[in-house]
Structures are given as structure tokens and as C-alpha cells.
Short mmCIF file of C-alpha atoms and ligand atoms in Angstrom, two decimals:
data_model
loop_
_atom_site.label_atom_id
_atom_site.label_comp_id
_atom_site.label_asym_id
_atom_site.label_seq_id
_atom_site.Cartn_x
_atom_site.Cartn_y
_atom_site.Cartn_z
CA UNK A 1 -30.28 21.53 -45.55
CA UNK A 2 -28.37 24.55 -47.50
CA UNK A 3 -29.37 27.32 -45.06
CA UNK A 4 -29.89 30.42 -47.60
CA UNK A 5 -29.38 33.86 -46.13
CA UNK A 6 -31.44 36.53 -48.26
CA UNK A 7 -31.96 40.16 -47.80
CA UNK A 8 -34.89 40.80 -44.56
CA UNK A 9 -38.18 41.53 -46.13
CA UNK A 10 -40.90 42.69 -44.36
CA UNK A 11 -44.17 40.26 -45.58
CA UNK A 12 -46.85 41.23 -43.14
CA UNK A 13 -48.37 41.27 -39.48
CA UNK A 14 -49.18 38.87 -37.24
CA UNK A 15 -52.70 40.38 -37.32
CA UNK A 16 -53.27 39.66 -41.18
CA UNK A 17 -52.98 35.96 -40.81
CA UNK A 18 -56.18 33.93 -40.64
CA UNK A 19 -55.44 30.24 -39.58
CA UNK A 20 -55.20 27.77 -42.67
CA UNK A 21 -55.78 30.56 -45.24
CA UNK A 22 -52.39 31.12 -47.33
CA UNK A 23 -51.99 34.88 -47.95
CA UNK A 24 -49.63 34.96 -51.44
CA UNK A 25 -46.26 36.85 -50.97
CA UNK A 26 -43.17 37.52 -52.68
CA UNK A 27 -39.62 36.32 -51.84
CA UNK A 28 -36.95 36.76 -51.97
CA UNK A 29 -37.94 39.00 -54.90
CA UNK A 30 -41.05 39.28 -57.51
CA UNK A 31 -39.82 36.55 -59.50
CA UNK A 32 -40.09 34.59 -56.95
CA UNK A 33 -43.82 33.60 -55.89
CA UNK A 34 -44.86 32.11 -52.51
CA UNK A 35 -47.61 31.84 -49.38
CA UNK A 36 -47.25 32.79 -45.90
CA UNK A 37 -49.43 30.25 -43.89
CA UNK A 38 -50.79 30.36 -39.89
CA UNK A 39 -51.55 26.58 -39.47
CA UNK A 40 -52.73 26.84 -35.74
CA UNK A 41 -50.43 24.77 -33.77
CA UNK A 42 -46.74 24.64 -33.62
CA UNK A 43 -45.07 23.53 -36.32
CA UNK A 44 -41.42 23.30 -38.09
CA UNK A 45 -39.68 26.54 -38.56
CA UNK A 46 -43.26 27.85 -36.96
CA UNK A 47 -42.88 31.82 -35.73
CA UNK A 48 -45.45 34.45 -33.40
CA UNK A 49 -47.16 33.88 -30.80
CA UNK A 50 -48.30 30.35 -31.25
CA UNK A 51 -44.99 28.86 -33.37
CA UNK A 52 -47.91 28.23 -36.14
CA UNK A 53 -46.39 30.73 -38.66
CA UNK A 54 -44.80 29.54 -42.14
CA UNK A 55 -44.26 30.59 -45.63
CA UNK A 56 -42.63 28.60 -48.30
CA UNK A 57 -42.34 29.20 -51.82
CA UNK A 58 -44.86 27.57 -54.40
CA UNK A 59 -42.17 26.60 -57.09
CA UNK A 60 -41.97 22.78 -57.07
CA UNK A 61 -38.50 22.10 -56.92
CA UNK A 62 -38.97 19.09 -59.22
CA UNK A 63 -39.65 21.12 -62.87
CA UNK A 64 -41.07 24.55 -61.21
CA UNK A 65 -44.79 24.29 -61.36
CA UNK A 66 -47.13 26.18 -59.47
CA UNK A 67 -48.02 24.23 -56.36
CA UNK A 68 -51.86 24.58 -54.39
CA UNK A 69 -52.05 24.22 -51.10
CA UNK A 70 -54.86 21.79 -49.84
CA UNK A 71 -56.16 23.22 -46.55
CA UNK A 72 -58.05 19.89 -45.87
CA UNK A 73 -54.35 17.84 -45.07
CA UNK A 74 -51.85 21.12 -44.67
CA UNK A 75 -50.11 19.82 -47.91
CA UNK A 76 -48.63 21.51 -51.12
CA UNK A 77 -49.74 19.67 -54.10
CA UNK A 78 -48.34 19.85 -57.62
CA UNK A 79 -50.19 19.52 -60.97
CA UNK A 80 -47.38 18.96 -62.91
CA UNK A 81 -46.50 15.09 -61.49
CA UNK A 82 -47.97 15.10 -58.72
CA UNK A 83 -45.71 15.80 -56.16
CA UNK A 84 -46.91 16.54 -52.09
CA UNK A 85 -45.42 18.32 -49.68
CA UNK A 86 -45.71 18.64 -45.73
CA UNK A 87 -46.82 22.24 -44.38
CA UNK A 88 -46.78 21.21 -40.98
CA UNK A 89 -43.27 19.08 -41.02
CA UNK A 90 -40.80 21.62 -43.07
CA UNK A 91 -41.64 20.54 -46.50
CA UNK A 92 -40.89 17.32 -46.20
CA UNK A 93 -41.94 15.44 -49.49
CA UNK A 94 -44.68 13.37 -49.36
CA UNK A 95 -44.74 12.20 -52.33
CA UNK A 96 -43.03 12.54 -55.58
CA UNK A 97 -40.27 13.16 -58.21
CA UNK A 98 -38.35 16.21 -56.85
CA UNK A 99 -34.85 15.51 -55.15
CA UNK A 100 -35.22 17.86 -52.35
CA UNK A 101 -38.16 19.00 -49.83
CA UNK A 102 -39.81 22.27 -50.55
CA UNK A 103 -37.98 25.33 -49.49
CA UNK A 104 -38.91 26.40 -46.30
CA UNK A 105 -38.66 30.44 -45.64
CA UNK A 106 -37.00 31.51 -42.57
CA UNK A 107 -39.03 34.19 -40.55
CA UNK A 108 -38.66 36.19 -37.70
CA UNK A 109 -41.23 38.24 -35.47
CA UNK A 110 -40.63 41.54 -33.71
CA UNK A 111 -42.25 42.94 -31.34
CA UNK A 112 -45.38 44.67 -33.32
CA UNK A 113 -45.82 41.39 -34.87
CA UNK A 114 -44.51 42.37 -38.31
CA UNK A 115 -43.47 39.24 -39.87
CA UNK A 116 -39.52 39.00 -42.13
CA UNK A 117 -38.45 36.93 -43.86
CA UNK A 118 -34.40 36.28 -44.10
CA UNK A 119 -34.04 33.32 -45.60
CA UNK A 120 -34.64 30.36 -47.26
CA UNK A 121 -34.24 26.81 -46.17
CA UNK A 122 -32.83 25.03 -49.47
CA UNK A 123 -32.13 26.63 -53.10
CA UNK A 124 -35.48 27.91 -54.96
CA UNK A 125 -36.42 26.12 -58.28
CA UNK A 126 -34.65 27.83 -60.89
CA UNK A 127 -31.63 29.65 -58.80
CA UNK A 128 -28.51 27.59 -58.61
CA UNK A 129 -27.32 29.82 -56.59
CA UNK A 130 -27.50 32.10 -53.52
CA UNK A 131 -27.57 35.37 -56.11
CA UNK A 132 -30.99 37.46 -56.58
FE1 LIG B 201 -43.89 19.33 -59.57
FE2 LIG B 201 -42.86 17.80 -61.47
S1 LIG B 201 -43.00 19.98 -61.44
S2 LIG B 201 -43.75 17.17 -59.63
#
């Protein structure tokens, strides 16, 4: 991993979060589309109360197409060529042409639940570089 450090951005509240129902955010800036997820156990990277608490962005880091996320398997699917990815295990690739897993944002809970991010686990599609 190439641990990104990006400005803190506040995304929401523990209390907006609904468990397997992506709420779309922004990150590290408005070019930059992706979906903060509760997944209802503990997971990878997982923040709040329950460690369930993920966002990643929904560029696929093989050619930049829009991923969906399938609720049904926790998995970020790509229309372009197909490509999966693992909600629950860090973006690990399933399946698929791209050379790295999905990035993975880094978040971090205070103490009224408001939910940062700070980071990013791995370059975004598109940015070769740690530069907004
Ligand atoms: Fe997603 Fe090619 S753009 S697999």
C-alpha cells in the first residue's frame, strides 16, 4: 500500500448510515466521486461503533469507470471489464484487469460520531500523484 494523506473532510454522522446502503460522497475533492458504506460487522479499515464503517472511491483503477456496488455479496462491480472488488476485505480485487485493489479511504470518528476522512489507501484513478 501507498498510504495517501489528504486534507480531513468531514463526510457525515454516524447516525446517517443505514447498514448496506452506500450514501455517495465526495473525496478528496468533487472530481473525485465515491460511497461511504456501514456493512454491519467489522471489517478492514472499518470505523464507529461497530468497526463496520467504509468508504472507497467508485473510480475503477483499471480505465476509471464508474463502479456499482452489489449489496447482495458486499462487492464493487465494474461495467467497463468487469472487474470486482471486496467491500468487506479492503478492496481486495476479486476479479479483473486493474493492477492494484480499489482505494480504500481512511476515516476517523470523533466523539459526536461525525465521520472524516484523511486519506486514501492507494493513488485514485487518474491522479499520479498525491496533488489535489
Ligand atoms: Fe473497470 Fe476496466 S475500467 S475493469
Amino acid at each position: 500500500l501507498a498510504q495517501i494523506d489528504y486534507p480531513s473532510n468531514r463526510l457525515a454522522n454516524v447516525a446517517d448510515l443505514a447498514v448496506n446502503e452506500p450514501m455517495d460522497i465526495e473525496y478528496p475533492d468533487a472530481d473525485s466521486p465515491g460511497v461511504l458504506l456501514k456493512l454491519g460487522e467489522p471489517v478492514e479499515g472499518g470505523v464507529g461503533p461497530d468497526s463496520d464503517i467504509v468508504a472507497y472511491t467508485v473510480l475503477c483503477p483499471h480505465k476509471g469507470w464508474y463502479l456499482n456496488y452489489n449489496g447482495e455479496d458486499r462487492s464493487f462491480n465494474c461495467p467497463g471489464h468487469f472487474s470486482r472488488f471486496d467491500a468487506e476485505a479492503g478492496g481486495q480485487q476479486i476479479w479483473g484487469h486493474a493492477t492494484q485493489n480499489l482505494p480504500q479511504f481512511t476515516l476517523r470518528v470523533d466523539n459526536n460520531g461525525d465521520i472524516f476522512a484523511e486519506g486514501c489507501s492507494d493513488l485514485i484513478f487518474g491522479r499520479p500523484s498525491n496533488v489535489l
